[in-house]
Amino acid sequence: MNLEKVIFGFFIILAMTLNFGFVIGEIDNPAHHNITELFAVIVVNLIATVLKFGERTQIGAIHLATSLVAVLQLIAAASVWAYAVHMSADGLTPNAMASIVSLSAGALVANVLSVIMLIIETVLFHR
């Protein structure tokens, strides 16, 4: 067992599961989406992105691209949340919450693609 691959897979899967946990719930209900969970998703995705920088293969480049997409969308979601709470006169409206969850759902798709590629890479490694 390679400890580096275990840590790599751990963070990729943790990023996907945390992202799923944040997205699940009514899309416009702020009570179903916790800001702390969004922060955890961003931190874990950043760690997963850093772990992908060492890969020099084509699939490694796609891993990095999916991770960068996920991080970009999560930072956009956090920016919308910060704008709605701290700058907008209306506060955190259902429309703003729907935008935050939609951006996070886009990041979830990128994380799912990353996990699928990890599984494919693992299956091909044993052949």
Short mmCIF file of C-alpha atoms in Angstrom, two decimals:
data_model
loop_
_atom_site.label_atom_id
_atom_site.label_comp_id
_atom_site.label_asym_id
_atom_site.label_seq_id
_atom_site.Cartn_x
_atom_site.Cartn_y
_atom_site.Cartn_z
CA MET A 1 0.00 0.00 0.00
CA ASN A 2 1.29 3.42 -0.99
CA LEU A 3 0.57 6.02 1.74
CA GLU A 4 0.82 8.90 -0.74
CA LYS A 5 -1.95 7.39 -2.89
CA VAL A 6 -4.10 6.78 0.19
CA ILE A 7 -3.81 10.44 1.22
CA PHE A 8 -4.47 11.57 -2.36
CA GLY A 9 -7.61 9.42 -2.64
CA PHE A 10 -8.73 10.41 0.85
CA PHE A 11 -8.76 14.13 0.08
CA ILE A 12 -10.42 13.68 -3.32
CA ILE A 13 -13.22 11.58 -1.85
CA LEU A 14 -13.54 13.83 1.22
CA ALA A 15 -13.87 16.88 -1.04
CA MET A 16 -16.68 15.19 -2.97
CA THR A 17 -18.58 13.98 0.10
CA LEU A 18 -18.33 17.32 1.92
CA ASN A 19 -19.49 19.09 -1.22
CA PHE A 20 -22.44 16.73 -1.51
CA GLY A 21 -23.32 17.36 2.13
CA PHE A 22 -23.40 21.09 1.53
CA VAL A 23 -25.49 20.90 -1.67
CA ILE A 24 -28.14 18.51 -0.37
CA GLY A 25 -31.31 20.17 0.89
CA GLU A 26 -33.77 22.72 -0.43
CA ILE A 27 -31.87 24.94 -2.83
CA ASP A 28 -33.20 28.26 -1.51
CA ASN A 29 -33.41 27.50 2.22
CA PRO A 30 -30.39 28.89 4.12
CA ALA A 31 -31.17 26.61 7.08
CA HIS A 32 -30.21 23.58 4.94
CA HIS A 33 -26.76 24.90 3.98
CA ASN A 34 -24.15 25.63 6.65
CA ILE A 35 -21.44 28.24 6.07
CA THR A 36 -18.97 26.18 8.11
CA GLU A 37 -19.50 23.23 5.78
CA LEU A 38 -18.88 25.46 2.75
CA PHE A 39 -15.64 26.64 4.39
CA ALA A 40 -14.61 23.01 5.02
CA VAL A 41 -15.38 22.14 1.38
CA ILE A 42 -13.17 24.99 0.17
CA VAL A 43 -10.26 24.04 2.45
CA VAL A 44 -10.39 20.33 1.51
CA ASN A 45 -10.65 21.19 -2.20
CA LEU A 46 -7.61 23.48 -1.89
CA ILE A 47 -5.64 20.66 -0.22
CA ALA A 48 -6.74 18.22 -2.96
CA THR A 49 -5.66 20.75 -5.60
CA VAL A 50 -2.20 21.11 -4.07
CA LEU A 51 -1.82 17.32 -3.98
CA LYS A 52 -2.56 17.19 -7.71
CA PHE A 53 0.23 19.58 -8.68
CA GLY A 54 2.85 16.80 -8.72
CA GLU A 55 1.14 14.69 -11.38
CA ARG A 56 2.80 14.88 -14.80
CA THR A 57 0.53 12.48 -16.72
CA GLN A 58 -2.38 13.46 -18.97
CA ILE A 59 -4.91 12.13 -16.48
CA GLY A 60 -3.07 14.07 -13.78
CA ALA A 61 -3.56 17.25 -15.79
CA ILE A 62 -7.28 16.54 -16.05
CA HIS A 63 -7.37 15.83 -12.30
CA LEU A 64 -5.82 19.24 -11.71
CA ALA A 65 -8.21 20.93 -14.13
CA THR A 66 -11.29 19.47 -12.41
CA SER A 67 -9.93 20.52 -9.05
CA LEU A 68 -9.26 24.07 -10.24
CA VAL A 69 -12.82 24.28 -11.59
CA ALA A 70 -14.21 23.07 -8.26
CA VAL A 71 -12.13 25.57 -6.27
CA LEU A 72 -13.11 28.43 -8.58
CA GLN A 73 -16.81 27.65 -8.25
CA LEU A 74 -16.58 27.25 -4.48
CA ILE A 75 -14.78 30.57 -4.10
CA ALA A 76 -17.47 32.18 -6.27
CA ALA A 77 -20.14 30.63 -4.01
CA ALA A 78 -18.38 31.97 -0.90
CA SER A 79 -18.10 35.40 -2.54
CA VAL A 80 -21.83 35.45 -3.29
CA TRP A 81 -22.52 34.44 0.31
CA ALA A 82 -20.23 37.16 1.70
CA TYR A 83 -21.76 39.78 -0.60
CA ALA A 84 -25.30 38.79 0.35
CA VAL A 85 -24.64 38.79 4.09
CA HIS A 86 -22.27 41.76 4.45
CA MET A 87 -22.93 44.11 1.53
CA SER A 88 -26.42 43.56 0.16
CA ALA A 89 -29.29 45.51 1.68
CA ASP A 90 -31.59 42.50 1.26
CA GLY A 91 -29.34 40.07 3.14
CA LEU A 92 -29.27 36.37 2.40
CA THR A 93 -32.37 35.98 0.20
CA PRO A 94 -33.62 32.70 -1.28
CA ASN A 95 -32.32 33.87 -4.68
CA ALA A 96 -28.82 34.43 -3.28
CA MET A 97 -28.94 31.04 -1.53
CA ALA A 98 -30.01 29.36 -4.78
CA SER A 99 -27.01 30.95 -6.53
CA ILE A 100 -24.65 29.76 -3.79
CA VAL A 101 -25.98 26.19 -3.93
CA SER A 102 -25.93 26.17 -7.74
CA LEU A 103 -22.27 27.18 -7.81
CA SER A 104 -21.50 24.52 -5.20
CA ALA A 105 -23.39 21.94 -7.26
CA GLY A 106 -21.14 22.78 -10.21
CA ALA A 107 -18.15 22.13 -7.99
CA LEU A 108 -19.75 18.84 -6.95
CA VAL A 109 -19.91 17.75 -10.59
CA ALA A 110 -16.21 18.54 -10.97
CA ASN A 111 -15.44 16.56 -7.80
CA VAL A 112 -17.48 13.58 -9.04
CA LEU A 113 -15.52 13.65 -12.32
CA SER A 114 -12.30 13.65 -10.33
CA VAL A 115 -13.40 10.60 -8.31
CA ILE A 116 -14.46 8.79 -11.49
CA MET A 117 -11.03 9.45 -13.01
CA LEU A 118 -9.38 8.22 -9.82
CA ILE A 119 -11.38 4.97 -10.04
CA ILE A 120 -10.50 4.54 -13.73
CA GLU A 121 -6.84 5.19 -13.00
CA THR A 122 -6.93 2.65 -10.17
CA VAL A 123 -8.56 -0.01 -12.36
CA LEU A 124 -6.05 0.56 -15.17
CA PHE A 125 -3.14 0.39 -12.70
CA HIS A 126 -3.88 -3.25 -11.83
CA ARG A 127 -3.84 -4.42 -15.49
#
